[in-house]
XYZ file of C-alpha atoms in Angstrom:
694
model
C 97.595 96.473 63.563
C 98.538 96.141 59.931
C 99.797 92.658 59.173
C 102.656 94.275 57.353
C 104.278 95.047 60.666
C 105.135 91.428 61.230
C 106.124 88.301 59.371
C 103.781 85.662 60.679
C 105.847 82.738 59.417
C 109.158 83.747 60.911
C 110.709 81.772 63.748
C 112.295 83.220 66.850
C 115.867 82.867 65.572
C 115.089 85.650 63.096
C 114.947 88.159 65.963
C 118.240 87.818 67.748
C 119.534 90.786 69.686
C 123.165 91.360 68.721
C 125.412 94.259 69.635
C 122.555 96.610 70.463
C 120.523 95.752 67.338
C 118.088 93.087 66.313
C 119.715 90.898 63.656
C 117.168 89.913 61.004
C 117.477 87.625 57.984
C 118.095 89.013 54.547
C 114.958 87.732 52.867
C 113.624 90.928 51.363
C 111.036 91.596 54.051
C 111.144 94.776 56.044
C 112.039 94.269 59.699
C 113.575 97.589 60.549
C 117.134 96.281 60.425
C 117.913 96.677 56.717
C 118.869 100.361 56.601
C 122.487 101.169 55.746
C 124.808 101.150 58.711
C 125.409 104.538 60.282
C 127.901 105.728 62.780
C 126.675 107.031 66.120
C 126.805 110.705 65.120
C 124.904 110.063 61.953
C 122.240 108.137 63.822
C 121.711 110.958 66.278
C 121.633 113.494 63.451
C 118.594 111.911 61.834
C 116.467 113.219 64.669
C 117.761 116.776 64.315
C 117.629 119.514 61.710
C 114.260 118.450 60.339
C 113.052 120.843 57.670
C 109.496 121.828 58.479
C 108.858 122.689 54.844
C 109.355 119.063 53.764
C 106.457 116.702 54.028
C 107.843 113.805 56.013
C 105.776 110.920 57.332
C 105.360 111.231 61.070
C 107.591 108.597 62.586
C 109.916 108.320 59.572
C 112.715 110.082 61.407
C 112.211 107.656 64.295
C 112.706 104.551 62.193
C 109.027 103.598 61.973
C 108.278 102.304 58.453
C 105.776 104.133 56.255
C 102.568 102.161 55.569
C 103.015 102.655 51.789
C 106.465 101.085 51.935
C 105.061 98.109 53.785
C 102.300 97.608 51.232
C 104.870 97.587 48.400
C 106.891 94.947 50.180
C 103.759 92.876 50.841
C 103.057 92.720 47.122
C 106.348 90.919 46.594
C 105.491 88.221 49.118
C 103.848 84.964 48.185
C 100.104 85.189 48.741
C 99.284 83.831 52.166
C 96.092 82.096 53.170
C 93.533 84.574 54.511
C 93.068 84.392 58.270
C 89.336 83.891 57.911
C 89.921 80.535 56.215
C 92.423 79.305 58.779
C 91.613 77.154 61.774
C 91.478 79.045 65.083
C 93.854 76.531 66.610
C 96.435 77.417 63.954
C 95.997 81.103 64.681
C 96.400 80.503 68.435
C 99.529 78.417 67.835
C 100.950 81.205 65.701
C 100.084 83.763 68.374
C 101.811 81.715 71.075
C 104.912 81.491 68.894
C 104.785 85.260 68.365
C 104.393 85.838 72.119
C 107.442 83.745 72.891
C 109.506 85.715 70.395
C 108.134 88.990 71.793
C 108.934 87.971 75.385
C 112.645 87.524 74.656
C 112.875 90.580 72.428
C 111.029 92.751 74.972
C 113.419 91.628 77.709
C 116.359 92.798 75.589
C 114.633 96.101 74.853
C 113.987 96.786 78.551
C 117.643 96.041 79.276
C 118.650 98.531 76.591
C 116.312 101.150 78.099
C 118.024 100.658 81.445
C 116.697 101.160 84.964
C 116.656 104.757 86.033
C 114.622 107.911 86.446
C 111.566 106.683 84.576
C 111.167 103.522 86.664
C 111.732 105.392 89.911
C 109.115 107.993 88.962
C 106.616 105.256 88.152
C 107.664 103.505 91.376
C 106.501 106.422 93.520
C 103.312 107.026 91.515
C 102.225 103.389 91.813
C 103.477 103.325 95.384
C 100.907 105.963 96.304
C 98.196 103.746 94.816
C 99.444 100.794 96.862
C 99.592 103.051 99.907
C 95.911 103.889 99.359
C 95.149 100.154 99.418
C 96.943 99.795 102.752
C 95.080 102.784 104.193
C 91.702 101.357 103.158
C 92.252 98.215 105.229
C 92.771 100.243 108.418
C 90.228 103.049 108.008
C 87.088 101.267 109.186
C 88.813 99.658 112.163
C 89.968 103.060 113.405
C 86.653 104.877 112.960
C 84.415 102.138 114.404
C 84.694 103.210 118.078
C 83.529 106.709 117.136
C 81.185 105.826 114.254
C 79.237 103.335 116.356
C 78.209 106.145 118.699
C 77.752 108.737 115.970
C 75.422 106.444 113.987
C 73.998 104.308 116.832
C 75.461 101.059 115.517
C 74.520 97.718 117.016
C 77.039 94.889 117.362
C 75.832 93.245 114.156
C 76.077 96.542 112.265
C 79.628 97.043 113.509
C 80.583 93.594 112.287
C 79.063 94.232 108.862
C 80.890 97.552 108.554
C 84.158 95.811 109.339
C 83.644 93.175 106.636
C 82.005 95.255 103.906
C 85.306 96.771 102.765
C 86.820 93.322 102.203
C 83.726 92.286 100.272
C 84.085 95.289 97.969
C 87.807 94.657 97.530
C 87.126 91.018 96.640
C 84.730 91.984 93.827
C 86.911 94.870 92.657
C 90.041 92.726 92.403
C 88.371 90.216 90.072
C 86.416 92.729 87.984
C 88.978 95.511 87.559
C 91.883 93.094 87.324
C 90.129 91.371 84.439
C 89.327 94.664 82.738
C 92.986 95.736 82.957
C 93.888 92.937 80.520
C 91.346 94.283 78.025
C 91.284 98.058 78.466
C 94.823 98.709 79.658
C 96.701 99.023 82.940
C 96.715 102.807 83.164
C 93.083 103.323 82.195
C 91.753 100.732 84.648
C 93.982 101.965 87.455
C 92.636 105.487 86.938
C 89.088 104.122 87.062
C 89.898 102.155 90.216
C 91.451 105.117 92.030
C 88.701 107.501 90.900
C 85.984 105.212 92.287
C 87.808 104.891 95.589
C 88.510 108.616 95.949
C 84.951 109.658 95.064
C 83.160 107.296 97.423
C 85.689 107.646 100.249
C 85.154 111.409 100.070
C 81.384 110.974 99.978
C 81.381 108.539 102.922
C 82.872 111.169 105.207
C 79.768 113.384 104.822
C 76.857 110.929 104.854
C 74.988 110.575 108.139
C 72.947 107.397 107.746
C 74.419 103.972 108.420
C 73.022 102.399 105.233
C 74.454 105.052 102.907
C 77.784 105.018 104.744
C 77.921 101.234 104.345
C 77.195 101.547 100.623
C 79.906 104.183 100.140
C 82.529 102.057 101.891
C 81.474 99.052 99.807
C 81.976 100.909 96.509
C 85.134 102.547 97.837
C 86.490 99.075 98.633
C 85.471 97.863 95.173
C 87.526 100.645 93.629
C 90.641 100.146 95.710
C 90.395 96.367 95.283
C 91.502 96.734 91.672
C 94.704 98.585 92.491
C 96.777 95.661 93.775
C 96.556 93.395 90.688
C 96.916 96.333 88.293
C 99.828 97.998 90.089
C 102.008 94.883 90.129
C 101.174 93.925 86.538
C 101.803 97.522 85.406
C 105.157 98.014 87.163
C 106.533 94.561 86.313
C 106.230 95.336 82.594
C 108.792 98.148 82.901
C 111.348 95.988 84.756
C 114.036 93.686 83.426
C 114.424 90.155 84.713
C 117.383 91.058 86.970
C 115.499 93.944 88.618
C 111.972 92.550 88.803
C 111.983 90.600 92.067
C 113.894 93.217 94.036
C 111.957 96.282 92.884
C 108.521 94.691 93.142
C 109.473 93.878 96.746
C 110.511 97.473 97.354
C 107.144 98.531 95.958
C 105.427 96.408 98.625
C 106.820 98.761 101.259
C 104.172 101.323 100.337
C 101.484 99.045 101.770
C 103.376 99.254 105.064
C 103.646 103.041 104.684
C 99.874 103.144 104.167
C 99.319 101.359 107.482
C 101.715 103.715 109.271
C 100.033 106.750 107.670
C 96.554 105.583 108.707
C 97.685 104.842 112.284
C 99.445 108.185 112.664
C 96.506 110.156 111.250
C 94.016 108.302 113.469
C 96.174 108.952 116.507
C 96.490 112.656 115.743
C 92.972 113.446 114.432
C 90.215 111.245 115.890
C 90.624 112.225 119.586
C 90.241 115.933 118.694
C 86.464 116.269 118.771
C 86.655 119.988 118.096
C 87.884 119.295 114.549
C 84.361 119.247 113.158
C 81.102 121.144 113.003
C 77.362 120.673 113.442
C 74.409 121.940 111.448
C 71.387 121.885 113.703
C 70.651 118.722 115.646
C 70.656 116.331 112.677
C 73.974 116.870 110.912
C 77.249 116.300 112.754
C 80.724 116.255 111.215
C 82.993 114.867 113.910
C 86.749 114.398 113.875
C 86.564 110.791 112.688
C 85.025 112.084 109.458
C 87.999 114.424 109.036
C 90.192 111.337 109.381
C 88.260 109.582 106.577
C 88.877 112.595 104.330
C 92.597 112.679 105.095
C 92.879 108.977 104.306
C 91.737 109.664 100.729
C 94.737 111.920 100.025
C 97.181 109.178 98.870
C 94.578 107.928 96.416
C 93.966 111.412 95.027
C 97.712 112.116 94.740
C 98.293 108.880 92.831
C 95.320 109.583 90.574
C 96.696 113.008 89.584
C 100.266 111.757 89.062
C 99.091 108.788 87.008
C 97.745 111.125 84.333
C 101.358 111.942 83.378
C 102.501 108.324 83.077
C 102.251 106.242 79.865
C 100.411 102.993 79.257
C 102.340 99.743 79.581
C 104.118 99.159 76.234
C 103.966 95.413 76.822
C 100.175 95.606 76.953
C 100.085 97.755 73.802
C 102.182 95.214 71.931
C 99.794 92.455 72.984
C 96.898 94.256 71.329
C 98.918 95.106 68.201
C 99.645 98.807 68.848
C 103.275 98.683 67.732
C 103.909 102.393 67.117
C 102.477 103.543 70.462
C 104.525 100.938 72.301
C 107.664 101.924 70.394
C 107.214 105.585 71.273
C 106.776 104.802 74.979
C 109.849 102.562 75.059
C 111.833 105.301 73.353
C 110.568 107.723 76.010
C 111.724 105.357 78.754
C 115.121 104.985 77.084
C 115.662 108.710 76.512
C 114.494 109.643 80.035
C 116.916 107.207 81.637
C 119.819 108.134 79.348
C 119.404 111.859 80.018
C 119.342 111.177 83.755
C 122.589 109.205 83.412
C 124.259 112.063 81.517
C 124.272 110.199 78.193
C 121.686 112.061 76.080
C 123.528 111.137 72.886
C 122.682 107.462 73.293
C 120.261 106.443 70.521
C 117.383 104.004 70.918
C 118.454 101.374 68.385
C 115.220 99.382 68.201
C 113.180 100.000 65.058
C 110.866 96.995 65.012
C 109.185 94.977 67.770
C 107.369 91.713 67.297
C 103.605 91.914 67.780
C 101.534 88.765 68.362
C 98.914 87.576 65.912
C 95.563 89.237 66.717
C 92.846 86.593 66.945
C 90.241 88.287 69.133
C 86.901 88.950 67.504
C 85.977 92.600 67.674
C 82.501 93.922 66.998
C 82.415 97.179 65.057
C 79.233 99.027 65.921
C 78.085 101.655 63.457
C 76.663 104.921 64.806
C 73.435 104.229 62.936
C 72.964 100.846 64.598
C 70.371 100.963 67.383
C 70.253 103.550 70.151
C 73.238 104.782 72.115
C 72.505 102.591 75.125
C 72.123 99.528 72.912
C 75.566 100.166 71.455
C 77.026 100.608 74.937
C 75.267 97.469 76.121
C 76.860 95.465 73.315
C 80.298 96.872 74.110
C 79.954 96.169 77.831
C 78.650 92.619 77.393
C 81.374 91.863 74.837
C 84.080 93.138 77.190
C 82.682 91.208 80.160
C 82.554 88.056 78.048
C 86.222 88.527 77.180
C 87.032 88.994 80.865
C 85.139 85.805 81.703
C 87.035 83.948 78.970
C 90.281 85.113 80.559
C 89.117 83.812 83.931
C 88.370 80.416 82.410
C 91.708 80.440 80.595
C 93.508 80.535 83.954
C 91.905 77.137 84.670
C 92.904 75.480 81.398
C 95.305 72.547 81.447
C 98.348 74.766 80.920
C 97.739 76.863 84.045
C 95.276 74.826 86.112
C 97.744 73.264 88.532
C 99.654 76.499 89.156
C 96.403 78.425 89.645
C 95.014 75.907 92.140
C 98.238 75.740 94.152
C 98.553 79.522 94.211
C 94.899 79.788 95.243
C 95.515 77.543 98.246
C 98.648 79.459 99.248
C 96.937 82.849 98.908
C 93.893 81.643 100.861
C 95.816 80.038 103.741
C 98.062 83.064 104.030
C 95.095 85.460 104.123
C 93.074 83.325 106.546
C 95.869 83.250 109.107
C 97.280 86.741 108.579
C 94.063 88.787 108.483
C 92.484 86.594 111.149
C 95.359 87.212 113.560
C 95.617 90.902 112.642
C 92.045 91.341 113.913
C 92.524 88.903 116.790
C 95.524 90.791 118.231
C 93.676 94.098 118.903
C 90.612 92.192 120.152
C 92.759 90.267 122.609
C 94.399 93.479 123.775
C 90.951 95.009 124.339
C 89.974 91.863 126.218
C 92.995 92.217 128.522
C 92.149 95.892 128.991
C 88.550 95.072 129.870
C 89.679 92.454 132.366
C 92.030 94.930 134.011
C 89.303 97.583 133.979
C 86.758 95.271 135.579
C 89.250 94.295 138.259
C 89.337 97.954 139.369
C 85.565 98.289 139.753
C 84.342 100.049 142.897
C 81.369 98.524 144.708
C 79.102 100.556 147.008
C 76.625 98.677 149.215
C 73.598 100.131 151.031
C 74.663 103.748 150.663
C 72.136 106.450 151.533
C 72.415 109.838 149.831
C 69.923 112.701 150.163
C 69.771 116.352 149.069
C 73.047 115.990 147.163
C 73.946 117.306 143.704
C 76.019 115.046 141.439
C 77.771 117.155 138.789
C 80.854 115.023 138.140
C 81.602 111.775 136.317
C 80.855 108.411 137.885
C 82.914 105.644 136.297
C 83.376 101.881 136.713
C 81.123 101.556 139.752
C 78.432 99.214 141.057
C 75.869 100.560 143.526
C 73.784 97.938 145.353
C 70.817 98.396 147.672
C 71.296 102.160 147.787
C 68.734 104.854 148.603
C 68.783 108.240 146.855
C 66.243 110.861 147.991
C 65.864 114.438 146.736
C 69.165 114.184 144.845
C 70.067 116.026 141.652
C 72.157 114.607 138.800
C 72.989 117.604 136.591
C 75.443 117.950 133.672
C 77.217 114.720 134.517
C 78.411 111.499 132.870
C 77.897 107.869 133.795
C 80.437 105.436 132.387
C 80.236 101.716 133.148
C 77.941 102.307 136.143
C 75.296 99.865 137.403
C 72.596 100.532 139.997
C 71.180 97.286 141.415
C 68.170 96.966 143.765
C 68.292 100.685 144.549
C 65.654 103.314 145.343
C 65.387 106.745 143.665
C 62.745 109.040 145.149
C 62.046 112.685 144.234
C 65.295 112.873 142.214
C 66.052 115.066 139.211
C 68.246 114.090 136.213
C 69.188 116.829 133.719
C 71.657 116.849 130.810
C 72.997 113.412 131.713
C 75.060 111.330 129.296
C 75.800 107.678 129.835
C 77.823 104.810 128.425
C 77.276 101.165 129.374
C 75.115 102.297 132.307
C 72.079 100.311 133.522
C 69.498 100.308 136.309
C 68.517 96.765 137.410
C 65.634 95.894 139.729
C 65.383 99.494 140.900
C 62.372 101.420 142.177
C 62.089 104.965 140.808
C 59.429 107.203 142.373
C 58.430 110.771 141.412
C 61.653 111.342 139.489
C 62.136 113.617 136.454
C 64.506 112.848 133.566
C 65.114 115.936 131.408
C 67.404 115.977 128.342
C 69.137 112.689 129.105
C 70.092 109.607 127.125
C 68.775 107.259 129.813
C 66.459 105.411 127.452
C 63.942 102.714 128.252
C 66.306 99.782 127.496
C 68.656 100.963 130.257
C 66.020 100.234 132.920
C 65.940 96.465 133.417
C 63.098 95.050 135.542
C 62.585 98.453 137.181
C 59.417 99.919 138.691
C 58.750 103.471 137.485
C 56.115 105.231 139.647
C 54.969 108.779 138.793
C 58.255 109.386 136.946
C 58.570 111.614 133.869
C 60.886 111.553 130.843
C 61.112 114.928 129.079
C 63.062 115.923 125.946
C 65.253 112.875 125.616
C 68.533 113.318 123.803
C 68.220 112.429 120.132
C 70.667 110.382 118.165
C 73.963 109.080 119.485
C 76.871 111.005 120.881
C 80.588 110.572 121.229
C 80.814 110.858 124.938
C 84.239 110.051 126.277
C 87.752 110.482 124.989
C 88.711 107.262 126.729
C 86.626 105.336 124.198
C 89.176 106.182 121.537
C 91.840 103.816 122.698
C 95.267 105.237 121.973
C 96.797 101.820 122.552
C 94.916 100.380 119.568
C 96.401 103.058 117.303
C 99.823 102.306 118.742
C 99.383 98.582 118.164
C 98.487 99.115 114.494
C 101.358 101.564 114.095
C 103.904 99.145 115.564
C 102.436 96.227 113.608
C 102.868 98.154 110.351
C 106.344 99.346 111.262
C 107.481 95.850 112.248
C 107.321 94.639 108.634
C 110.112 97.029 107.613
C 112.981 94.572 108.349
C 111.095 91.802 106.527
C 110.528 94.078 103.540
C 114.208 94.966 103.320
C 115.371 91.362 103.674
C 112.905 90.057 101.096
C 113.870 92.770 98.589
C 117.586 92.030 98.930
C 117.216 88.232 98.804
C 114.279 87.803 96.404
C 116.488 87.358 93.337
C 119.171 85.438 95.222
C 117.281 82.631 96.958
C 114.203 82.634 94.717
C 110.493 83.156 95.162
C 109.587 79.612 96.218
C 112.031 79.369 99.106
C 111.004 82.850 100.213
C 107.319 81.901 100.377
C 107.833 78.512 102.022
C 110.413 79.735 104.519
C 108.451 82.813 105.529
C 105.193 80.892 106.040
C 106.877 78.159 108.094
C 108.666 80.706 110.298
C 105.353 82.549 110.765
C 103.738 79.263 111.838
C 106.406 78.839 114.513
C 105.750 82.401 115.696
C 102.078 81.494 116.188
C 102.940 78.979 118.908
C 104.580 81.702 120.985
C 101.141 83.309 121.240
C 100.322 80.750 123.935
C 102.631 82.813 126.174
C 100.868 86.093 125.377
C 99.030 86.731 128.625
C 99.385 90.509 128.759
C 99.024 93.535 126.521
C 102.777 94.030 126.071
C 103.310 90.345 125.244
C 100.576 90.386 122.607
C 102.057 93.511 121.009
C 105.477 91.887 120.891
C 104.228 88.648 119.304
C 102.156 90.609 116.811
C 105.236 92.518 115.649
C 107.208 89.281 115.349
C 104.461 87.574 113.342
C 103.969 90.527 110.961
C 107.709 90.856 110.393
C 108.085 87.152 109.588
C 105.083 86.897 107.267
C 105.705 89.941 105.053
C 108.357 88.142 102.983
C 105.782 85.542 101.931
C 103.372 88.268 100.834
C 106.056 89.968 98.744
C 107.148 86.731 97.088
C 103.525 85.807 96.358
C 103.032 89.122 94.566
C 106.151 88.567 92.464
C 105.524 84.944 91.489
C 101.872 85.628 90.614
C 102.986 88.320 88.172
C 105.604 86.055 86.579
C 103.584 82.852 86.170
C 100.990 84.253 83.761
C 101.246 85.820 80.281
C 100.660 89.516 79.703
C 97.103 89.190 78.400
C 96.090 87.131 81.486
C 98.392 88.607 84.149
C 96.090 91.127 85.830
C 93.120 88.740 85.540
C 94.947 85.929 87.334
C 96.279 88.311 89.979
C 92.767 89.691 90.488
C 91.260 86.210 90.931
C 93.876 85.207 93.495
C 93.683 88.526 95.322
C 89.893 88.259 95.398
C 90.259 84.815 96.973
C 92.679 86.395 99.440
C 90.013 88.901 100.519
C 87.518 86.043 100.918
C 90.035 84.393 103.246
C 90.311 87.687 105.123
C 86.532 87.788 105.639
C 86.521 84.229 106.993
C 89.563 84.881 109.167
C 88.028 88.002 110.701
C 84.757 86.215 111.455
C 86.254 83.013 112.842
C 89.097 84.401 114.935
C 87.111 87.226 116.541
C 84.465 84.764 117.748
C 87.000 83.061 120.043
C 88.183 86.202 121.838
C 87.786 85.723 125.564
C 86.850 82.055 125.096
C 90.050 80.267 124.106
C 93.363 80.944 122.409
C 93.892 77.354 121.302
C 91.587 77.345 118.264
C 92.891 80.572 116.621
C 96.531 79.633 117.192
C 96.186 76.068 115.910
C 94.080 77.161 112.935
C 96.562 79.869 111.902
C 99.645 77.702 112.333
C 98.091 74.733 110.507
C 97.064 76.923 107.572
C 100.545 78.437 107.353
C 102.306 75.067 107.467
C 100.012 73.571 104.824
C 100.310 76.595 102.537
C 104.072 76.839 103.010
C 104.687 73.180 102.122
C 102.439 73.418 99.078
C 104.243 76.577 97.920
C 107.468 74.575 97.617
C 105.881 72.663 94.729
C 105.343 75.808 92.646
C 107.718 76.429 89.706
C 110.578 78.873 90.273
C 110.287 81.972 88.062
C 113.299 84.164 88.823
C 115.147 83.129 85.641
C 112.270 83.446 83.195
C 111.228 86.399 81.085
C 107.755 87.905 81.274
C 105.547 86.125 78.742
C-alpha cells in the first residue's frame, strides 16, 4: 500500500466521525475529507452521467484519490525518516496506534453500512459451512454399525475410526486458522471446504479400511478450519451492538447440522437396497449413500462462497485500502437498496490502514526452479503463522489465552465425553434388556429337521443334532454349548455374535457360510468339511442399525434450540462472561441428575437437559474468543483454542467410554468437576461486549 494513503504521524483525534463524515484536520494533507461540500443530490450525481469518452482515473468518481495527486502532496511534506532506518519497535508502536484508530473508524463505517440484506446473505452462506462442521462430527458415529461389518472392523479399528475425525479437525483448526490471518478469510475457507468435500466424497467409494481412515482424516482436517474462519469472517461485518446476538444465531447452524445428519441417517442407512455391487469385491451400501448426502451442505457453502467478498477488515490490515473501500461500499449500497433508500451515498472516502511492517520476499521468475520458489513461499508463510501462534502467548495476551485454553478444554472434555457416553449407556441398557430375554434350551434332541428361519438370542446346551439341515438361515446372538452335530449340513448361513463352545462336530458339511474358524471354541471337528466360505463381511440384520441411537442424536441436537435462542437474546444484555460461567455451572448441576438415569428414557431426558444447558457456554466462548484478539491474530487464536477443544474431545471420548457398564460415578464426577472449574475460571476473563474489534 502506498504510504501516501496514510499519515503515519497523525493521532486518533484526527479521524473523528461527525455527522456521517470523518472530520480531518486542515493541515494540507489529503485525507479524503477536503473536497468542497456538496448537497445530497450533487453527491449522488457524481456517480452518474459519466462520459465514456473522457479519460477518468478508475475510482475517481468514487472518491478514491489518484496516485499522482498523492505524490504531489507528499512532495510538500517534510522529509520523513525512511522506514529501513527506523527501529522495529518504533514501527510496531506506530502500527498499534494505527490499528487502534482503524478499530474505532471501522466500527463507525460498519454502523453507517447498516445491518441488512448483505449480512443476512453472508449469514446463510457461512451457516452452511458451520452446518457442514456439525454434520462431520456425527457422520462416523452413524456409519460405524454398518461400516464395521462392511469392512470387517475390529474393536480397536472402530475406536480409531471414531477418533480420527477429531484428530484431523484438531490439526486443521490450527493450520487453516493460522493461514486465514495471512491469506484471507474467504480464500482459506474455500480451501477448507474444498478439502472436506473432496475427501468426504472419495471416502464414500473406497473399500479398504486404511484408505477410508485416511480420507476421513483429511476430510476432518479440512472441516476443522471452518469454525475459526467462519466466526472471524462474519464478526468483521458486524457492528458492536449486533455482534454478540448474530454470532449466537449463527451457532444454530451447528445444531441444524446435527439434526440434518440424524434425519438422513434415520431415513437412508436402514435401506440396504439403496446401493449396488460390482462383482464380489466392490459393494456400495446405503451407509455410503449417507456419507455422500452429508457432503451436500459443504458443497452448497463452497459454491455460494464464490459470490461473497473478502473481509474488508482483513484487507485493511494488509494495506489494501481500495479493495476494502469497494467492498464496504458494496455492503452499504446492498443494504440501502434493500431498505428502499438507494439514494443514500456512502460518505466514507478514506480509511486508516495500519503501518505495514511484515517482511515480504519477492521471488523473481528467474530465481531457482518453480518448486524452489514455491518452497520459499510456503516456508515463509508457515513461519509467519508460527509467529502468530507465539504472539498469542506474549505478555499482552498470555493470561487471556491460558484462561481461555482451560475453559475450552474443560468444556470439550465434559461435553464430548458425555455426548459419547450417553449413546453408549443407552446401548448398555439395551444389551442388558436383550440379555434378560435370552431363551435357554437344555438337552434338546433334533433329527432330520430343516432349519430355514432365524434363530436369535438363544443358548443351546447339551443338545444333539443328527441329520439336520441348516439352509438359508441366520443366527443372531446364538450359542451352542457342549452340543453334538452329526451328519448335518449347513448352506448359505449367515451369523452375528454366534459361537460353538466345547461342541463335537462329526461328518458335517459347511457350504457358503460365514461360520469361520474363530467361531468354534474348543470344539472337536471330525471328518467335517468347509467349502466355499463367504468372503468379506456382510451387513446382516436391520436390527443392528439401532433407530433409537438416531433418535437420541436427533433429540440431543434439537434440545439445544431453546438454549440457542436464549443465549442470542441475552448475549449483549448480560455479557459473555456471565453467560459462560452460568451455563457451565448449570450444566455441572445437570450432571448430578445422571445418577438417577437408570433407564433408556431417563438417559435421553438428562442428555437433552445437559445439551440445552451447555450450548449457551459454547456460543459465548465463540463470541469472546473472536473479540479478545486483534484482526491479524483472530483466526489463529481461535484455531489454537478450537484445536485444544478437539484434543479435549479425543480424551473425553476415550476416558468416558471406558467406564460404560463399569460405573457411572467416575464420568459424572469428572464432567461436573471440569465444568465447575472451567466456569469459575471463566468469570475472571475480561468482558468484551462494549469493545470494538481491534
